[in-house]
Protein backbone atom coordinates (compact mmCIF):
# COMPACT_ATOMS: atom_id res chain seq x y z
CA UNK A 1 0.00 0.00 0.00
CA UNK A 2 1.17 3.56 -0.50
CA UNK A 3 0.25 7.12 0.44
CA UNK A 4 2.35 8.54 -2.39
CA UNK A 5 5.31 9.35 -0.13
CA UNK A 6 5.69 6.04 1.69
CA UNK A 7 5.27 2.40 0.70
CA UNK A 8 3.82 0.07 3.36
CA UNK A 9 4.42 -3.67 3.41
CA UNK A 10 4.45 -6.58 5.86
CA UNK A 11 6.86 -9.46 6.40
CA UNK A 12 6.27 -13.09 7.27
CA UNK A 13 8.39 -12.41 10.38
CA UNK A 14 5.52 -10.25 11.67
CA UNK A 15 6.64 -6.70 10.92
CA UNK A 16 4.73 -3.90 9.26
CA UNK A 17 7.19 -1.55 7.57
CA UNK A 18 7.29 1.77 5.77
CA UNK A 19 9.93 2.97 3.31
CA UNK A 20 10.18 6.16 1.28
CA UNK A 21 8.94 5.61 -2.28
CA UNK A 22 11.65 7.84 -3.82
CA UNK A 23 14.71 6.50 -2.01
CA UNK A 24 13.66 3.17 -0.50
CA UNK A 25 15.01 4.39 2.84
CA UNK A 26 13.46 3.07 6.03
CA UNK A 27 10.80 5.22 7.70
CA UNK A 28 9.51 2.97 10.49
CA UNK A 29 8.83 -0.63 11.51
CA UNK A 30 6.23 -2.11 13.84
CA UNK A 31 6.49 -5.68 15.21
CA UNK A 32 3.29 -7.67 15.80
CA UNK A 33 2.98 -10.76 17.96
CA UNK A 34 2.67 -13.20 15.06
CA UNK A 35 3.58 -13.86 11.46
CA UNK A 36 1.94 -11.77 8.74
CA UNK A 37 0.59 -13.17 5.48
CA UNK A 38 -1.74 -10.20 4.93
CA UNK A 39 -1.10 -7.15 2.77
CA UNK A 40 -1.52 -3.84 4.58
CA UNK A 41 -3.89 -1.20 3.29
CA UNK A 42 -3.71 2.60 3.56
CA UNK A 43 -6.53 5.05 4.22
CA UNK A 44 -6.89 8.47 5.86
CA UNK A 45 -3.34 8.60 7.24
CA UNK A 46 -3.58 5.08 8.67
CA UNK A 47 -2.10 1.70 7.79
CA UNK A 48 -4.21 -1.35 8.62
CA UNK A 49 -2.83 -4.89 8.63
CA UNK A 50 -3.84 -8.23 10.14
CA UNK A 51 -1.57 -10.72 11.91
CA UNK A 52 -1.65 -14.40 12.80
CA UNK A 53 -1.55 -13.31 16.45
CA UNK A 54 -5.33 -12.75 16.07
CA UNK A 55 -5.22 -8.96 15.90
CA UNK A 56 -5.94 -6.26 13.36
CA UNK A 57 -3.50 -3.36 13.74
CA UNK A 58 -4.01 0.29 12.81
CA UNK A 59 -0.86 2.42 12.69
CA UNK A 60 -0.09 6.06 12.04
CA UNK A 61 1.24 6.15 8.45
CA UNK A 62 3.81 8.87 9.21
CA UNK A 63 5.48 7.42 12.29
CA UNK A 64 4.25 3.83 12.71
CA UNK A 65 2.78 4.44 16.15
CA UNK A 66 -0.08 2.17 17.19
CA UNK A 67 -3.48 3.88 16.96
CA UNK A 68 -5.57 0.85 17.87
CA UNK A 69 -5.48 -2.93 17.92
CA UNK A 70 -8.61 -5.02 17.43
CA UNK A 71 -8.54 -8.60 18.81
CA UNK A 72 -10.39 -11.32 16.92
CA UNK A 73 -9.51 -14.41 18.93
CA UNK A 74 -7.88 -16.34 16.09
CA UNK A 75 -5.13 -15.79 13.56
CA UNK A 76 -5.82 -13.75 10.46
CA UNK A 77 -4.20 -14.26 7.06
CA UNK A 78 -6.79 -12.23 5.11
CA UNK A 79 -6.07 -8.79 3.69
CA UNK A 80 -8.20 -5.94 5.03
CA UNK A 81 -10.35 -3.77 2.79
CA UNK A 82 -10.93 -0.18 3.93
CA UNK A 83 -13.87 1.65 2.44
CA UNK A 84 -15.71 4.74 3.66
CA UNK A 85 -14.07 4.58 7.07
CA UNK A 86 -14.78 0.89 7.67
CA UNK A 87 -12.24 -1.95 7.79
CA UNK A 88 -13.60 -5.24 6.44
CA UNK A 89 -11.59 -8.37 7.20
CA UNK A 90 -12.18 -12.08 7.69
CA UNK A 91 -10.52 -14.42 10.16
CA UNK A 92 -9.67 -18.06 10.69
CA UNK A 93 -12.46 -18.29 13.28
CA UNK A 94 -15.31 -18.42 10.75
CA UNK A 95 -16.03 -14.73 11.24
CA UNK A 96 -16.01 -11.62 9.07
CA UNK A 97 -15.69 -8.20 10.72
CA UNK A 98 -16.56 -4.59 10.04
CA UNK A 99 -14.36 -2.33 12.21
CA UNK A 100 -14.51 1.46 12.45
CA UNK A 101 -11.25 2.84 10.97
CA UNK A 102 -11.06 5.81 13.36
CA UNK A 103 -11.89 4.13 16.69
CA UNK A 104 -11.12 0.44 16.15
CA UNK A 105 -14.57 -0.44 17.49
CA UNK A 106 -16.38 -3.38 15.95
CA UNK A 107 -19.44 -2.30 13.96
CA UNK A 108 -20.66 -5.84 13.29
CA UNK A 109 -19.59 -9.47 12.97
CA UNK A 110 -20.88 -12.11 10.58
CA UNK A 111 -20.19 -15.45 12.29
CA UNK A 112 -21.60 -17.77 9.64
CA UNK A 113 -18.43 -18.25 7.56
CA UNK A 114 -17.66 -21.86 6.71
CA UNK A 115 -13.88 -22.34 6.73
CA UNK A 116 -11.30 -19.55 6.94
CA UNK A 117 -10.84 -16.43 4.85
CA UNK A 118 -7.56 -15.62 3.13
CA UNK A 119 -8.32 -13.00 0.46
CA UNK A 120 -9.41 -9.36 0.42
CA UNK A 121 -13.10 -8.58 0.16
CA UNK A 122 -14.64 -6.23 -2.38
CA UNK A 123 -17.62 -3.95 -1.82
CA UNK A 124 -20.21 -2.02 -3.76
CA UNK A 125 -22.62 0.57 -2.35
CA UNK A 126 -24.72 -1.96 -0.43
CA UNK A 127 -22.81 -5.22 -0.03
CA UNK A 128 -19.39 -6.63 0.79
CA UNK A 129 -18.32 -9.89 -0.91
CA UNK A 130 -15.80 -12.53 0.19
CA UNK A 131 -14.98 -16.21 -0.42
CA UNK A 132 -13.86 -18.78 2.17
CA UNK A 133 -12.07 -22.12 2.20
CA UNK A 134 -15.40 -23.64 3.19
CA UNK A 135 -16.14 -23.51 -0.55
CA UNK A 136 -18.62 -20.66 -0.18
CA UNK A 137 -18.82 -17.10 -1.47
CA UNK A 138 -20.78 -14.57 0.59
CA UNK A 139 -22.62 -11.31 -0.05
CA UNK A 140 -23.14 -9.43 3.23
CA UNK A 141 -25.11 -6.26 3.92
CA UNK A 142 -22.59 -3.47 4.61
CA UNK A 143 -24.81 -1.82 7.24
CA UNK A 144 -25.29 -4.72 9.62
CA UNK A 145 -23.44 -7.78 8.27
CA UNK A 146 -26.51 -9.87 7.58
CA UNK A 147 -26.22 -12.51 4.89
CA UNK A 148 -27.80 -11.34 1.61
CA UNK A 149 -26.87 -14.48 -0.33
CA UNK A 150 -24.19 -17.14 -0.58
CA UNK A 151 -22.94 -19.32 -3.42
CA UNK A 152 -21.38 -22.76 -3.31
CA UNK A 153 -20.16 -24.53 -6.43
CA UNK A 154 -20.88 -27.90 -4.75
CA UNK A 155 -17.42 -29.17 -5.66
CA UNK A 156 -14.53 -30.00 -3.43
CA UNK A 157 -12.83 -27.39 -1.28
CA UNK A 158 -10.15 -27.19 -3.95
CA UNK A 159 -12.71 -25.46 -6.19
CA UNK A 160 -13.34 -22.71 -3.66
CA UNK A 161 -13.28 -19.00 -4.50
CA UNK A 162 -11.25 -18.47 -1.30
CA UNK A 163 -7.92 -17.51 -2.87
CA UNK A 164 -9.24 -14.91 -5.34
CA UNK A 165 -9.77 -11.21 -4.86
CA UNK A 166 -13.28 -10.62 -6.23
CA UNK A 167 -13.81 -7.80 -8.73
CA UNK A 168 -16.96 -5.77 -9.33
CA UNK A 169 -17.93 -4.43 -12.74
CA UNK A 170 -21.33 -2.87 -13.26
CA UNK A 171 -23.86 -4.98 -11.42
CA UNK A 172 -21.75 -8.15 -11.46
CA UNK A 173 -19.14 -9.59 -9.11
CA UNK A 174 -16.45 -11.77 -10.71
CA UNK A 175 -14.54 -14.57 -9.00
CA UNK A 176 -12.28 -17.38 -10.12
CA UNK A 177 -11.78 -20.84 -8.71
CA UNK A 178 -8.86 -23.25 -9.17
CA UNK A 179 -10.66 -25.24 -11.87
CA UNK A 180 -10.18 -22.12 -14.03
CA UNK A 181 -13.83 -21.13 -14.20
GROMACS .gro file of C-alpha atoms in nm:
model
  181
    1UNK     CA    1   0.000   0.000   0.000
    2UNK     CA    2   0.117   0.356  -0.050
    3UNK     CA    3   0.025   0.712   0.044
    4UNK     CA    4   0.235   0.854  -0.239
    5UNK     CA    5   0.531   0.935  -0.013
    6UNK     CA    6   0.569   0.604   0.169
    7UNK     CA    7   0.527   0.240   0.070
    8UNK     CA    8   0.382   0.007   0.336
    9UNK     CA    9   0.442  -0.367   0.341
   10UNK     CA   10   0.445  -0.658   0.586
   11UNK     CA   11   0.686  -0.946   0.640
   12UNK     CA   12   0.627  -1.309   0.727
   13UNK     CA   13   0.839  -1.241   1.038
   14UNK     CA   14   0.552  -1.025   1.167
   15UNK     CA   15   0.664  -0.670   1.092
   16UNK     CA   16   0.473  -0.390   0.926
   17UNK     CA   17   0.719  -0.155   0.757
   18UNK     CA   18   0.729   0.177   0.577
   19UNK     CA   19   0.993   0.297   0.331
   20UNK     CA   20   1.018   0.616   0.128
   21UNK     CA   21   0.894   0.561  -0.228
   22UNK     CA   22   1.165   0.784  -0.382
   23UNK     CA   23   1.471   0.650  -0.201
   24UNK     CA   24   1.366   0.317  -0.050
   25UNK     CA   25   1.501   0.439   0.284
   26UNK     CA   26   1.346   0.307   0.603
   27UNK     CA   27   1.080   0.522   0.770
   28UNK     CA   28   0.951   0.297   1.049
   29UNK     CA   29   0.883  -0.063   1.151
   30UNK     CA   30   0.623  -0.211   1.384
   31UNK     CA   31   0.649  -0.568   1.521
   32UNK     CA   32   0.329  -0.767   1.580
   33UNK     CA   33   0.298  -1.076   1.796
   34UNK     CA   34   0.267  -1.320   1.506
   35UNK     CA   35   0.358  -1.386   1.146
   36UNK     CA   36   0.194  -1.177   0.874
   37UNK     CA   37   0.059  -1.317   0.548
   38UNK     CA   38  -0.174  -1.020   0.493
   39UNK     CA   39  -0.110  -0.715   0.277
   40UNK     CA   40  -0.152  -0.384   0.458
   41UNK     CA   41  -0.389  -0.120   0.329
   42UNK     CA   42  -0.371   0.260   0.356
   43UNK     CA   43  -0.653   0.505   0.422
   44UNK     CA   44  -0.689   0.847   0.586
   45UNK     CA   45  -0.334   0.860   0.724
   46UNK     CA   46  -0.358   0.508   0.867
   47UNK     CA   47  -0.210   0.170   0.779
   48UNK     CA   48  -0.421  -0.135   0.862
   49UNK     CA   49  -0.283  -0.489   0.863
   50UNK     CA   50  -0.384  -0.823   1.014
   51UNK     CA   51  -0.157  -1.072   1.191
   52UNK     CA   52  -0.165  -1.440   1.280
   53UNK     CA   53  -0.155  -1.331   1.645
   54UNK     CA   54  -0.533  -1.275   1.607
   55UNK     CA   55  -0.522  -0.896   1.590
   56UNK     CA   56  -0.594  -0.626   1.336
   57UNK     CA   57  -0.350  -0.336   1.374
   58UNK     CA   58  -0.401   0.029   1.281
   59UNK     CA   59  -0.086   0.242   1.269
   60UNK     CA   60  -0.009   0.606   1.204
   61UNK     CA   61   0.124   0.615   0.845
   62UNK     CA   62   0.381   0.887   0.921
   63UNK     CA   63   0.548   0.742   1.229
   64UNK     CA   64   0.425   0.383   1.271
   65UNK     CA   65   0.278   0.444   1.615
   66UNK     CA   66  -0.008   0.217   1.719
   67UNK     CA   67  -0.348   0.388   1.696
   68UNK     CA   68  -0.557   0.085   1.787
   69UNK     CA   69  -0.548  -0.293   1.792
   70UNK     CA   70  -0.861  -0.502   1.743
   71UNK     CA   71  -0.854  -0.860   1.881
   72UNK     CA   72  -1.039  -1.132   1.692
   73UNK     CA   73  -0.951  -1.441   1.893
   74UNK     CA   74  -0.788  -1.634   1.609
   75UNK     CA   75  -0.513  -1.579   1.356
   76UNK     CA   76  -0.582  -1.375   1.046
   77UNK     CA   77  -0.420  -1.426   0.706
   78UNK     CA   78  -0.679  -1.223   0.511
   79UNK     CA   79  -0.607  -0.879   0.369
   80UNK     CA   80  -0.820  -0.594   0.503
   81UNK     CA   81  -1.035  -0.377   0.279
   82UNK     CA   82  -1.093  -0.018   0.393
   83UNK     CA   83  -1.387   0.165   0.244
   84UNK     CA   84  -1.571   0.474   0.366
   85UNK     CA   85  -1.407   0.458   0.707
   86UNK     CA   86  -1.478   0.089   0.767
   87UNK     CA   87  -1.224  -0.195   0.779
   88UNK     CA   88  -1.360  -0.524   0.644
   89UNK     CA   89  -1.159  -0.837   0.720
   90UNK     CA   90  -1.218  -1.208   0.769
   91UNK     CA   91  -1.052  -1.442   1.016
   92UNK     CA   92  -0.967  -1.806   1.069
   93UNK     CA   93  -1.246  -1.829   1.328
   94UNK     CA   94  -1.531  -1.842   1.075
   95UNK     CA   95  -1.603  -1.473   1.124
   96UNK     CA   96  -1.601  -1.162   0.907
   97UNK     CA   97  -1.569  -0.820   1.072
   98UNK     CA   98  -1.656  -0.459   1.004
   99UNK     CA   99  -1.436  -0.233   1.221
  100UNK     CA  100  -1.451   0.146   1.245
  101UNK     CA  101  -1.125   0.284   1.097
  102UNK     CA  102  -1.106   0.581   1.336
  103UNK     CA  103  -1.189   0.413   1.669
  104UNK     CA  104  -1.112   0.044   1.615
  105UNK     CA  105  -1.457  -0.044   1.749
  106UNK     CA  106  -1.638  -0.338   1.595
  107UNK     CA  107  -1.944  -0.230   1.396
  108UNK     CA  108  -2.066  -0.584   1.329
  109UNK     CA  109  -1.959  -0.947   1.297
  110UNK     CA  110  -2.088  -1.211   1.058
  111UNK     CA  111  -2.019  -1.545   1.229
  112UNK     CA  112  -2.160  -1.777   0.964
  113UNK     CA  113  -1.843  -1.825   0.756
  114UNK     CA  114  -1.766  -2.186   0.671
  115UNK     CA  115  -1.388  -2.234   0.673
  116UNK     CA  116  -1.130  -1.955   0.694
  117UNK     CA  117  -1.084  -1.643   0.485
  118UNK     CA  118  -0.756  -1.562   0.313
  119UNK     CA  119  -0.832  -1.300   0.046
  120UNK     CA  120  -0.941  -0.936   0.042
  121UNK     CA  121  -1.310  -0.858   0.016
  122UNK     CA  122  -1.464  -0.623  -0.238
  123UNK     CA  123  -1.762  -0.395  -0.182
  124UNK     CA  124  -2.021  -0.202  -0.376
  125UNK     CA  125  -2.262   0.057  -0.235
  126UNK     CA  126  -2.472  -0.196  -0.043
  127UNK     CA  127  -2.281  -0.522  -0.003
  128UNK     CA  128  -1.939  -0.663   0.079
  129UNK     CA  129  -1.832  -0.989  -0.091
  130UNK     CA  130  -1.580  -1.253   0.019
  131UNK     CA  131  -1.498  -1.621  -0.042
  132UNK     CA  132  -1.386  -1.878   0.217
  133UNK     CA  133  -1.207  -2.212   0.220
  134UNK     CA  134  -1.540  -2.364   0.319
  135UNK     CA  135  -1.614  -2.351  -0.055
  136UNK     CA  136  -1.862  -2.066  -0.018
  137UNK     CA  137  -1.882  -1.710  -0.147
  138UNK     CA  138  -2.078  -1.457   0.059
  139UNK     CA  139  -2.262  -1.131  -0.005
  140UNK     CA  140  -2.314  -0.943   0.323
  141UNK     CA  141  -2.511  -0.626   0.392
  142UNK     CA  142  -2.259  -0.347   0.461
  143UNK     CA  143  -2.481  -0.182   0.724
  144UNK     CA  144  -2.529  -0.472   0.962
  145UNK     CA  145  -2.344  -0.778   0.827
  146UNK     CA  146  -2.651  -0.987   0.758
  147UNK     CA  147  -2.622  -1.251   0.489
  148UNK     CA  148  -2.780  -1.134   0.161
  149UNK     CA  149  -2.687  -1.448  -0.033
  150UNK     CA  150  -2.419  -1.714  -0.058
  151UNK     CA  151  -2.294  -1.932  -0.342
  152UNK     CA  152  -2.138  -2.276  -0.331
  153UNK     CA  153  -2.016  -2.453  -0.643
  154UNK     CA  154  -2.088  -2.790  -0.475
  155UNK     CA  155  -1.742  -2.917  -0.566
  156UNK     CA  156  -1.453  -3.000  -0.343
  157UNK     CA  157  -1.283  -2.739  -0.128
  158UNK     CA  158  -1.015  -2.719  -0.395
  159UNK     CA  159  -1.271  -2.546  -0.619
  160UNK     CA  160  -1.334  -2.271  -0.366
  161UNK     CA  161  -1.328  -1.900  -0.450
  162UNK     CA  162  -1.125  -1.847  -0.130
  163UNK     CA  163  -0.792  -1.751  -0.287
  164UNK     CA  164  -0.924  -1.491  -0.534
  165UNK     CA  165  -0.977  -1.121  -0.486
  166UNK     CA  166  -1.328  -1.062  -0.623
  167UNK     CA  167  -1.381  -0.780  -0.873
  168UNK     CA  168  -1.696  -0.577  -0.933
  169UNK     CA  169  -1.793  -0.443  -1.274
  170UNK     CA  170  -2.133  -0.287  -1.326
  171UNK     CA  171  -2.386  -0.498  -1.142
  172UNK     CA  172  -2.175  -0.815  -1.146
  173UNK     CA  173  -1.914  -0.959  -0.911
  174UNK     CA  174  -1.645  -1.177  -1.071
  175UNK     CA  175  -1.454  -1.457  -0.900
  176UNK     CA  176  -1.228  -1.738  -1.012
  177UNK     CA  177  -1.178  -2.084  -0.871
  178UNK     CA  178  -0.886  -2.325  -0.917
  179UNK     CA  179  -1.066  -2.524  -1.187
  180UNK     CA  180  -1.018  -2.212  -1.403
  181UNK     CA  181  -1.383  -2.113  -1.420
   0.00000   0.00000   0.00000
